Amino acid sequence: MPAKHKSVELLKLNNGFSIPNVALGTWKASPDDCYNAVMTALKTGYRHIDTARIYRNEVSVGRAVNDFLRQSDVKREDLFITTKISPYEFQDPENAILASLERLQLDYVDLYLMHHCVAEVTGEGITPRDENGYRKHISPEVFSYVDAYRLLQKLINKGYTRSIGICNINVPKIQRLLETKDLIPPAVVQCEIHPYLPQHELVEFCKANNVVVEAYSPLGSTGAPLLHDPVIVEVAQKYGVTPACVALSWAVARGTVVLPKSTTAERIKDNISLIELDDSDVSLIGNIYKRMTKRYLESKWKINVYESDADFRPPT
Ligand SMILES: NC(=O)c1ccc[n+]([C@@H]2O[C@H](COP(=O)([O-])OP(=O)(O)OC[C@H]3O[C@@H](n4cnc5c(N)ncnc54)[C@H](OP(=O)(O)O)[C@@H]3O)[C@@H](O)[C@H]2O)c1
């Protein structure tokens, strides 16, 4: 069956800005690989790059972005650059974003995301851990993700970021943000989403509440294990495309932004060349989780940061 090519789309955010629905992910990309990957991506047509403080490659992302802007006719406002505040920085977001902007050599980012829904202790490095390897969090009773978000939103008026949002969040916690009167709604949430963890409820809830969802680890993270799933392989054969193309096309067909990471030039090119899937295939892939459910990424916290709705302090 001949595949119908699908171009990258700009999705409208709830604050009027737009976001390209395919981005290059950069987690685990070493500084040199990251520079080359971002440059290859931008030359291939990507306009959206996803990095984070914790990836330790903001300098490489910034160098590639600025070199590309100097060498091309593309303007800064045509690009969408995301970085993330690490939980150990949650109590001082202004210093955190200024440090990220310095590393990126940019005046602003398009999206600044809280990397988790729980704060960590400060002064003990990027991922403070206890003697058993657990990340050292601050009790939500003392400083919750809502408190952090309240500080984060001030960065918009200061011009350091155009939009804000949160990663690794669930429906009750998004609801809490939407219901808290002095908070602006998040423009974006970024979560692990793929055929083994489709998060149908979260995707539907965000759609209904005008919050754009970004799907991270869309190939199942390191080594792309999802690409061996028999249904993904079968659908790929039907359209004559790669399994990666199917997994990523499924993500955009659901209206999510997708963030494939690669430092391999051929894959970077493949991952932006998406197709239109029939509704029946979108639904077939959306039901794979009934046979196989898996969350690939779980940081070692002493509280359940992914599923629980208990780790926020109720409003006083
Ligand atoms: N907010 C968060 O907490 C969070 C957590 C995780 C990820 N993220 C973001 O989401 C991005 C993507 O997630 P991820 O890095 O976990 O994993 P992913 O994109 O699901 O998979 C990356 C792996 O797939 C391989 N790959 C990429 N394209 C391929 C292709 N066409 N064919 C075969 N293999 C392919 C890559 O190898 P090569 O690189 O060797 O090509 C790499 O091993 C991250 O980089 C990051 O930007 C955010």
mmCIF file of C-alpha atoms and ligand atoms in Angstrom:
data_model
loop_
_atom_site.group_PDB
_atom_site.id
_atom_site.type_symbol
_atom_site.label_atom_id
_atom_site.label_comp_id
_atom_site.label_asym_id
_atom_site.label_seq_id
_atom_site.Cartn_x
_atom_site.Cartn_y
_atom_site.Cartn_z
ATOM 1 C CA MET A 1 0.000 0.000 0.000
ATOM 2 C CA PRO A 2 1.598 3.349 -1.049
ATOM 3 C CA ALA A 3 2.281 5.584 1.947
ATOM 4 C CA LYS A 4 0.956 9.156 1.977
ATOM 5 C CA HIS A 5 3.643 11.504 3.270
ATOM 6 C CA LYS A 6 2.706 13.767 6.173
ATOM 7 C CA SER A 7 4.503 17.091 6.682
ATOM 8 C CA VAL A 8 5.469 18.440 10.080
ATOM 9 C CA GLU A 9 2.564 20.473 11.471
ATOM 10 C CA LEU A 10 2.469 23.485 13.760
ATOM 11 C CA LEU A 11 0.124 22.878 16.692
ATOM 12 C CA LYS A 12 -1.426 25.882 18.412
ATOM 13 C CA LEU A 13 -0.608 26.297 22.094
ATOM 14 C CA ASN A 14 -3.139 27.739 24.563
ATOM 15 C CA ASN A 15 -1.093 30.976 24.784
ATOM 16 C CA GLY A 16 -1.127 31.722 21.038
ATOM 17 C CA PHE A 17 2.339 30.387 20.186
ATOM 18 C CA SER A 18 2.824 27.405 17.872
ATOM 19 C CA ILE A 19 4.870 24.245 18.307
ATOM 20 C CA PRO A 20 6.191 21.914 15.563
ATOM 21 C CA ASN A 21 4.835 18.412 16.171
ATOM 22 C CA VAL A 22 8.176 16.643 15.588
ATOM 23 C CA ALA A 23 11.298 17.441 17.627
ATOM 24 C CA LEU A 24 14.782 16.021 17.946
ATOM 25 C CA GLY A 25 15.297 14.509 21.416
ATOM 26 C CA THR A 26 18.810 14.827 22.851
ATOM 27 C CA TRP A 27 18.888 12.763 26.056
ATOM 28 C CA LYS A 28 22.057 10.620 26.269
ATOM 29 C CA ALA A 29 23.596 12.462 23.303
ATOM 30 C CA SER A 30 27.197 13.228 24.265
ATOM 31 C CA PRO A 31 28.300 16.835 23.656
ATOM 32 C CA ASP A 32 30.023 16.112 20.303
ATOM 33 C CA ASP A 33 27.321 13.765 19.039
ATOM 34 C CA CYS A 34 24.708 16.245 20.176
ATOM 35 C CA TYR A 35 26.229 19.104 18.175
ATOM 36 C CA ASN A 36 26.289 16.976 15.010
ATOM 37 C CA ALA A 37 22.800 15.581 15.600
ATOM 38 C CA VAL A 38 21.227 19.008 16.135
ATOM 39 C CA MET A 39 23.034 20.399 13.084
ATOM 40 C CA THR A 40 21.917 17.439 10.931
ATOM 41 C CA ALA A 41 18.371 17.794 12.225
ATOM 42 C CA LEU A 42 18.158 21.531 11.533
ATOM 43 C CA LYS A 43 19.600 21.061 8.028
ATOM 44 C CA THR A 44 17.079 18.247 7.437
ATOM 45 C CA GLY A 45 14.150 20.478 8.358
ATOM 46 C CA TYR A 46 13.574 19.943 12.091
ATOM 47 C CA ARG A 47 12.636 23.217 13.773
ATOM 48 C CA HIS A 48 12.118 21.881 17.295
ATOM 49 C CA ILE A 49 14.879 20.662 19.651
ATOM 50 C CA ASP A 50 14.331 19.175 23.116
ATOM 51 C CA THR A 51 17.094 19.359 25.725
ATOM 52 C CA ALA A 52 17.329 19.677 29.521
ATOM 53 C CA ARG A 53 19.691 20.875 32.218
ATOM 54 C CA ILE A 54 20.217 17.287 33.269
ATOM 55 C CA TYR A 55 21.297 16.110 29.787
ATOM 56 C CA ARG A 56 24.488 18.192 30.179
ATOM 57 C CA ASN A 57 24.419 19.060 26.484
ATOM 58 C CA GLU A 58 22.777 22.506 26.425
ATOM 59 C CA VAL A 59 26.111 24.030 25.337
ATOM 60 C CA SER A 60 26.216 21.747 22.269
ATOM 61 C CA VAL A 61 22.569 22.403 21.423
ATOM 62 C CA GLY A 62 23.166 26.156 21.657
ATOM 63 C CA ARG A 63 26.337 26.015 19.544
ATOM 64 C CA ALA A 64 24.579 24.044 16.802
ATOM 65 C CA VAL A 65 21.502 26.296 16.861
ATOM 66 C CA ASN A 66 23.553 29.488 16.695
ATOM 67 C CA ASP A 67 25.888 28.130 13.991
ATOM 68 C CA PHE A 68 22.864 27.048 11.966
ATOM 69 C CA LEU A 69 21.191 30.457 12.339
ATOM 70 C CA ARG A 70 24.393 32.167 11.148
ATOM 71 C CA GLN A 71 24.725 29.812 8.144
ATOM 72 C CA SER A 72 21.087 29.829 6.969
ATOM 73 C CA ASP A 73 18.165 32.165 6.265
ATOM 74 C CA VAL A 74 16.190 30.636 9.124
ATOM 75 C CA LYS A 75 15.384 33.062 11.928
ATOM 76 C CA ARG A 76 15.423 32.416 15.664
ATOM 77 C CA GLU A 77 11.634 32.833 15.818
ATOM 78 C CA ASP A 78 11.260 29.965 13.314
ATOM 79 C CA LEU A 79 12.850 27.575 15.809
ATOM 80 C CA PHE A 80 11.296 26.046 18.915
ATOM 81 C CA ILE A 81 13.844 25.317 21.644
ATOM 82 C CA THR A 82 12.861 23.528 24.837
ATOM 83 C CA THR A 83 14.916 23.029 27.949
ATOM 84 C CA LYS A 84 13.974 21.752 31.413
ATOM 85 C CA ILE A 85 14.579 22.869 34.940
ATOM 86 C CA SER A 86 15.961 20.112 37.130
ATOM 87 C CA PRO A 87 14.202 19.347 40.423
ATOM 88 C CA TYR A 88 17.209 20.524 42.452
ATOM 89 C CA GLU A 89 16.680 23.987 40.890
ATOM 90 C CA PHE A 90 12.935 24.270 41.561
ATOM 91 C CA GLN A 91 13.268 26.743 44.416
ATOM 92 C CA ASP A 92 15.196 29.264 42.308
ATOM 93 C CA PRO A 93 13.912 29.075 38.731
ATOM 94 C CA GLU A 94 15.194 32.490 37.710
ATOM 95 C CA ASN A 95 18.822 31.541 38.357
ATOM 96 C CA ALA A 96 18.201 28.150 36.753
ATOM 97 C CA ILE A 97 16.883 29.560 33.485
ATOM 98 C CA LEU A 98 19.546 32.257 33.336
ATOM 99 C CA ALA A 99 22.187 29.527 33.639
ATOM 100 C CA SER A 100 20.489 27.467 30.912
ATOM 101 C CA LEU A 101 20.245 30.503 28.617
ATOM 102 C CA GLU A 102 23.933 31.199 29.216
ATOM 103 C CA ARG A 103 24.829 27.624 28.253
ATOM 104 C CA LEU A 104 22.510 27.743 25.238
ATOM 105 C CA GLN A 105 23.689 31.250 24.260
ATOM 106 C CA LEU A 106 20.072 32.227 23.633
ATOM 107 C CA ASP A 107 18.005 35.216 24.831
ATOM 108 C CA TYR A 108 14.947 33.070 25.508
ATOM 109 C CA VAL A 109 13.657 29.528 25.179
ATOM 110 C CA ASP A 110 10.303 28.690 23.655
ATOM 111 C CA LEU A 111 9.371 26.211 26.350
ATOM 112 C CA TYR A 112 10.674 25.724 29.886
ATOM 113 C CA LEU A 113 9.505 22.461 31.431
ATOM 114 C CA MET A 114 9.635 21.266 35.018
ATOM 115 C CA HIS A 115 11.410 17.929 34.647
ATOM 116 C CA HIS A 116 9.401 16.240 37.430
ATOM 117 C CA CYS A 117 6.516 16.926 39.772
ATOM 118 C CA VAL A 118 8.664 16.872 42.893
ATOM 119 C CA ALA A 119 11.517 19.106 44.091
ATOM 120 C CA GLU A 120 14.948 17.895 45.176
ATOM 121 C CA VAL A 121 17.305 19.259 47.796
ATOM 122 C CA THR A 122 19.694 21.946 46.570
ATOM 123 C CA GLY A 123 23.431 22.255 47.016
ATOM 124 C CA GLU A 124 24.231 18.588 46.425
ATOM 125 C CA GLY A 125 24.684 18.497 42.652
ATOM 126 C CA ILE A 126 22.448 17.817 39.664
ATOM 127 C CA THR A 127 20.853 14.572 40.920
ATOM 128 C CA PRO A 128 21.261 14.484 44.696
ATOM 129 C CA ARG A 129 20.917 10.894 45.962
ATOM 130 C CA ASP A 130 20.899 9.208 49.339
ATOM 131 C CA GLU A 131 23.148 6.293 50.343
ATOM 132 C CA ASN A 132 20.721 3.814 48.724
ATOM 133 C CA GLY A 133 20.687 5.634 45.407
ATOM 134 C CA TYR A 134 17.272 7.249 45.825
ATOM 135 C CA ARG A 135 16.868 10.809 44.579
ATOM 136 C CA LYS A 136 16.703 13.139 47.572
ATOM 137 C CA HIS A 137 13.372 14.902 47.277
ATOM 138 C CA ILE A 138 11.878 17.669 49.356
ATOM 139 C CA SER A 139 8.628 16.690 51.020
ATOM 140 C CA PRO A 140 5.695 18.040 48.977
ATOM 141 C CA GLU A 141 4.303 19.196 52.336
ATOM 142 C CA VAL A 142 7.177 21.666 52.467
ATOM 143 C CA PHE A 143 7.525 22.608 48.786
ATOM 144 C CA SER A 144 5.229 21.052 46.218
ATOM 145 C CA TYR A 145 5.246 20.977 42.420
ATOM 146 C CA VAL A 146 2.462 23.592 42.568
ATOM 147 C CA ASP A 147 4.765 25.907 44.560
ATOM 148 C CA ALA A 148 7.499 25.360 41.967
ATOM 149 C CA TYR A 149 5.117 26.004 39.081
ATOM 150 C CA ARG A 150 3.956 29.264 40.706
ATOM 151 C CA LEU A 151 7.574 30.520 40.708
ATOM 152 C CA LEU A 152 8.181 29.238 37.184
ATOM 153 C CA GLN A 153 5.356 31.229 35.631
ATOM 154 C CA LYS A 154 7.083 34.509 36.589
ATOM 155 C CA LEU A 155 9.755 33.734 33.980
ATOM 156 C CA ILE A 156 7.312 34.403 31.141
ATOM 157 C CA ASN A 157 6.830 38.082 31.995
ATOM 158 C CA LYS A 158 10.584 38.435 32.367
ATOM 159 C CA GLY A 159 10.953 37.270 28.748
ATOM 160 C CA TYR A 160 13.147 34.267 29.535
ATOM 161 C CA THR A 161 10.651 31.740 28.184
ATOM 162 C CA ARG A 162 7.552 31.989 26.016
ATOM 163 C CA SER A 163 5.751 29.010 27.498
ATOM 164 C CA ILE A 164 5.953 26.722 30.500
ATOM 165 C CA GLY A 165 4.834 23.197 31.235
ATOM 166 C CA ILE A 166 5.584 20.032 33.196
ATOM 167 C CA CYS A 167 6.973 16.576 32.529
ATOM 168 C CA ASN A 168 6.116 13.254 34.130
ATOM 169 C CA ILE A 169 2.719 14.433 35.275
ATOM 170 C CA ASN A 170 -0.635 12.671 35.476
ATOM 171 C CA VAL A 171 -4.277 13.727 35.110
ATOM 172 C CA PRO A 172 -5.037 14.584 38.780
ATOM 173 C CA LYS A 173 -1.921 16.725 38.998
ATOM 174 C CA ILE A 174 -2.699 18.579 35.753
ATOM 175 C CA GLN A 175 -6.227 19.097 37.055
ATOM 176 C CA ARG A 176 -4.776 20.632 40.225
ATOM 177 C CA LEU A 177 -2.822 23.171 38.155
ATOM 178 C CA LEU A 178 -5.860 24.006 36.039
ATOM 179 C CA GLU A 179 -8.014 24.510 39.139
ATOM 180 C CA THR A 180 -5.581 26.686 41.092
ATOM 181 C CA LYS A 181 -6.739 30.249 40.539
ATOM 182 C CA ASP A 182 -3.429 32.116 40.490
ATOM 183 C CA LEU A 183 -1.798 29.757 37.978
ATOM 184 C CA ILE A 184 -1.725 29.997 34.203
ATOM 185 C CA PRO A 185 -2.513 26.673 32.526
ATOM 186 C CA PRO A 186 0.513 24.702 31.333
ATOM 187 C CA ALA A 187 0.963 25.076 27.567
ATOM 188 C CA VAL A 188 2.494 21.603 27.314
ATOM 189 C CA VAL A 189 2.914 18.414 29.294
ATOM 190 C CA GLN A 190 5.663 15.946 28.364
ATOM 191 C CA CYS A 191 5.310 12.298 29.379
ATOM 192 C CA GLU A 192 6.465 8.828 28.411
ATOM 193 C CA ILE A 193 4.018 7.805 25.690
ATOM 194 C CA HIS A 194 4.280 5.009 23.125
ATOM 195 C CA PRO A 195 2.272 1.933 22.105
ATOM 196 C CA TYR A 196 3.208 0.060 25.345
ATOM 197 C CA LEU A 197 2.179 3.107 27.424
ATOM 198 C CA PRO A 198 -0.353 4.984 25.290
ATOM 199 C CA GLN A 199 -1.763 7.064 28.175
ATOM 200 C CA HIS A 200 -5.134 7.346 26.420
ATOM 201 C CA GLU A 201 -6.783 9.062 29.389
ATOM 202 C CA LEU A 202 -4.066 11.697 29.722
ATOM 203 C CA VAL A 203 -4.052 12.411 25.974
ATOM 204 C CA GLU A 204 -7.861 12.797 25.918
ATOM 205 C CA PHE A 205 -7.913 14.926 29.085
ATOM 206 C CA CYS A 206 -5.277 17.295 27.694
ATOM 207 C CA LYS A 207 -7.057 17.546 24.364
ATOM 208 C CA ALA A 208 -10.281 18.503 26.155
ATOM 209 C CA ASN A 209 -8.412 21.091 28.239
ATOM 210 C CA ASN A 210 -6.327 22.615 25.443
ATOM 211 C CA VAL A 211 -2.958 21.431 26.717
ATOM 212 C CA VAL A 212 -0.538 20.041 24.116
ATOM 213 C CA VAL A 213 0.957 16.636 24.965
ATOM 214 C CA GLU A 214 4.508 15.689 24.041
ATOM 215 C CA ALA A 215 5.361 11.989 23.754
ATOM 216 C CA TYR A 216 8.833 11.126 25.016
ATOM 217 C CA SER A 217 10.621 7.805 24.472
ATOM 218 C CA PRO A 218 8.337 7.194 21.468
ATOM 219 C CA LEU A 219 10.521 4.281 20.312
ATOM 220 C CA GLY A 220 10.846 2.755 23.787
ATOM 221 C CA SER A 221 14.047 4.690 24.641
ATOM 222 C CA THR A 222 17.586 3.284 24.365
ATOM 223 C CA GLY A 223 17.870 0.659 21.649
ATOM 224 C CA ALA A 224 14.330 1.394 20.374
ATOM 225 C CA PRO A 225 12.824 -1.938 21.584
ATOM 226 C CA LEU A 226 9.365 -1.051 20.307
ATOM 227 C CA LEU A 227 10.531 -1.402 16.755
ATOM 228 C CA HIS A 228 10.489 -5.208 17.145
ATOM 229 C CA ASP A 229 6.839 -5.358 18.180
ATOM 230 C CA PRO A 230 5.048 -7.655 15.691
ATOM 231 C CA VAL A 231 2.137 -5.263 15.115
ATOM 232 C CA ILE A 232 4.450 -2.293 14.464
ATOM 233 C CA VAL A 233 6.509 -4.442 12.074
ATOM 234 C CA GLU A 234 3.369 -5.687 10.293
ATOM 235 C CA VAL A 235 1.970 -2.168 9.825
ATOM 236 C CA ALA A 236 5.387 -0.993 8.583
ATOM 237 C CA GLN A 237 5.395 -3.760 5.965
ATOM 238 C CA LYS A 238 1.876 -2.809 4.875
ATOM 239 C CA TYR A 239 2.950 0.782 4.087
ATOM 240 C CA GLY A 240 6.509 -0.073 2.967
ATOM 241 C CA VAL A 241 8.117 2.132 5.629
ATOM 242 C CA THR A 242 10.330 1.538 8.675
ATOM 243 C CA PRO A 243 8.905 0.498 12.062
ATOM 244 C CA ALA A 244 10.235 3.809 13.468
ATOM 245 C CA CYS A 245 8.183 5.685 10.894
ATOM 246 C CA VAL A 246 5.053 3.791 12.043
ATOM 247 C CA ALA A 247 5.613 4.410 15.776
ATOM 248 C CA LEU A 248 6.245 8.117 15.194
ATOM 249 C CA SER A 249 3.409 8.526 12.668
ATOM 250 C CA TRP A 250 1.052 6.939 15.211
ATOM 251 C CA ALA A 251 2.112 9.530 17.805
ATOM 252 C CA VAL A 252 1.386 12.494 15.544
ATOM 253 C CA ALA A 253 -1.862 10.905 14.310
ATOM 254 C CA ARG A 254 -3.088 11.109 17.930
ATOM 255 C CA GLY A 255 -2.372 14.844 17.996
ATOM 256 C CA THR A 256 0.705 14.607 20.217
ATOM 257 C CA VAL A 257 4.099 16.160 19.591
ATOM 258 C CA VAL A 258 6.720 13.433 19.201
ATOM 259 C CA LEU A 259 10.339 13.652 20.369
ATOM 260 C CA PRO A 260 12.487 10.903 18.773
ATOM 261 C CA LYS A 261 16.138 10.960 19.831
ATOM 262 C CA SER A 262 18.883 9.867 17.477
ATOM 263 C CA THR A 263 22.501 10.745 16.878
ATOM 264 C CA THR A 264 22.571 8.716 13.625
ATOM 265 C CA ALA A 265 22.221 10.925 10.550
ATOM 266 C CA GLU A 266 20.140 8.459 8.513
ATOM 267 C CA ARG A 267 17.735 7.887 11.408
ATOM 268 C CA ILE A 268 17.403 11.600 12.106
ATOM 269 C CA LYS A 269 16.279 11.983 8.487
ATOM 270 C CA ASP A 270 13.964 8.966 8.656
ATOM 271 C CA ASN A 271 12.347 10.148 11.897
ATOM 272 C CA ILE A 272 10.933 13.331 10.371
ATOM 273 C CA SER A 273 9.638 11.596 7.258
ATOM 274 C CA LEU A 274 6.226 10.552 8.563
ATOM 275 C CA ILE A 275 3.135 9.156 6.894
ATOM 276 C CA GLU A 276 -0.645 9.178 7.268
ATOM 277 C CA LEU A 277 -1.920 6.010 8.921
ATOM 278 C CA ASP A 278 -5.443 4.705 8.370
ATOM 279 C CA ASP A 279 -7.710 5.182 11.391
ATOM 280 C CA SER A 280 -7.907 1.393 11.705
ATOM 281 C CA ASP A 281 -4.101 1.196 12.077
ATOM 282 C CA VAL A 282 -4.072 4.066 14.600
ATOM 283 C CA SER A 283 -6.558 2.115 16.664
ATOM 284 C CA LEU A 284 -4.753 -1.228 16.146
ATOM 285 C CA ILE A 285 -1.519 0.291 17.498
ATOM 286 C CA GLY A 286 -3.461 2.064 20.250
ATOM 287 C CA ASN A 287 -4.618 -1.344 21.516
ATOM 288 C CA ILE A 288 -1.190 -3.009 21.684
ATOM 289 C CA TYR A 289 -1.000 -2.076 25.389
ATOM 290 C CA LYS A 290 -3.719 -4.660 26.113
ATOM 291 C CA ARG A 291 -1.153 -7.345 25.238
ATOM 292 C CA MET A 292 1.953 -5.562 26.529
ATOM 293 C CA THR A 293 2.287 -2.630 28.942
ATOM 294 C CA LYS A 294 5.629 -1.172 29.869
ATOM 295 C CA ARG A 295 7.041 2.012 31.345
ATOM 296 C CA TYR A 296 10.675 2.193 30.285
ATOM 297 C CA LEU A 297 11.760 5.143 32.422
ATOM 298 C CA GLU A 298 11.406 5.168 36.169
ATOM 299 C CA SER A 299 13.820 7.291 38.184
ATOM 300 C CA LYS A 300 14.521 6.004 41.679
ATOM 301 C CA TRP A 301 12.364 8.154 43.963
ATOM 302 C CA LYS A 302 11.074 7.190 47.394
ATOM 303 C CA ILE A 303 7.632 8.408 46.393
ATOM 304 C CA ASN A 304 5.660 7.311 43.353
ATOM 305 C CA VAL A 305 6.169 10.371 41.178
ATOM 306 C CA TYR A 306 4.491 8.920 38.087
ATOM 307 C CA GLU A 307 1.174 7.487 39.219
ATOM 308 C CA SER A 308 0.294 9.090 42.534
ATOM 309 C CA ASP A 309 -1.853 12.167 43.028
ATOM 310 C CA ALA A 310 -0.928 12.294 46.702
ATOM 311 C CA ASP A 311 2.326 14.159 46.425
ATOM 312 C CA PHE A 312 0.991 17.671 46.340
ATOM 313 C CA ARG A 313 0.106 19.919 49.211
ATOM 314 C CA PRO A 314 -3.590 20.803 49.164
ATOM 315 C CA PRO A 315 -4.295 24.536 48.860
ATOM 316 C CA THR A 316 -4.526 26.328 52.198
HETATM 317 N N1 LIG B 1 10.941 14.716 30.258
HETATM 318 C C1 LIG B 1 11.523 13.576 30.529
HETATM 319 O O1 LIG B 1 11.581 13.131 31.694
HETATM 320 C C2 LIG B 1 12.105 12.791 29.385
HETATM 321 C C3 LIG B 1 12.492 11.467 29.604
HETATM 322 C C4 LIG B 1 13.009 10.761 28.530
HETATM 323 C C5 LIG B 1 13.135 11.352 27.285
HETATM 324 N N2 LIG B 1 12.799 12.667 27.103
HETATM 325 C C6 LIG B 1 12.976 13.334 25.789
HETATM 326 O O2 LIG B 1 12.457 12.500 24.764
HETATM 327 C C7 LIG B 1 13.497 12.154 23.858
HETATM 328 C C8 LIG B 1 13.272 10.774 23.258
HETATM 329 O O3 LIG B 1 13.231 9.770 24.236
HETATM 330 P P1 LIG B 1 14.426 8.711 24.459
HETATM 331 O O4 LIG B 1 15.714 9.367 24.166
HETATM 332 O O5 LIG B 1 14.212 8.127 25.804
HETATM 333 O O6 LIG B 1 14.163 7.533 23.442
HETATM 334 P P2 LIG B 1 13.559 7.241 21.970
HETATM 335 O O7 LIG B 1 13.544 8.466 21.137
HETATM 336 O O8 LIG B 1 12.311 6.485 22.176
HETATM 337 O O9 LIG B 1 14.647 6.201 21.430
HETATM 338 C C9 LIG B 1 15.997 6.549 21.265
HETATM 339 C C10 LIG B 1 16.747 5.278 20.808
HETATM 340 O O10 LIG B 1 16.220 4.834 19.557
HETATM 341 C C11 LIG B 1 17.264 4.763 18.594
HETATM 342 N N3 LIG B 1 16.668 5.205 17.315
HETATM 343 C C12 LIG B 1 16.265 6.457 16.989
HETATM 344 N N4 LIG B 1 15.715 6.484 15.775
HETATM 345 C C13 LIG B 1 15.781 5.230 15.294
HETATM 346 C C14 LIG B 1 15.389 4.631 14.081
HETATM 347 N N5 LIG B 1 14.808 5.350 13.105
HETATM 348 N N6 LIG B 1 15.583 3.286 13.924
HETATM 349 C C15 LIG B 1 16.162 2.553 14.906
HETATM 350 N N7 LIG B 1 16.567 3.070 16.089
HETATM 351 C C16 LIG B 1 16.368 4.395 16.283
HETATM 352 C C17 LIG B 1 18.348 5.697 19.107
HETATM 353 O O11 LIG B 1 19.622 5.283 18.653
HETATM 354 P P3 LIG B 1 20.747 6.288 18.027
HETATM 355 O O12 LIG B 1 20.730 7.566 18.785
HETATM 356 O O13 LIG B 1 21.994 5.497 18.232
HETATM 357 O O14 LIG B 1 20.381 6.460 16.583
HETATM 358 C C18 LIG B 1 18.211 5.495 20.614
HETATM 359 O O15 LIG B 1 18.881 4.323 21.031
HETATM 360 C C19 LIG B 1 14.765 12.281 24.724
HETATM 361 O O16 LIG B 1 15.942 12.293 23.964
HETATM 362 C C20 LIG B 1 14.457 13.551 25.456
HETATM 363 O O17 LIG B 1 14.663 14.675 24.631
HETATM 364 C C21 LIG B 1 12.245 13.373 28.131
#
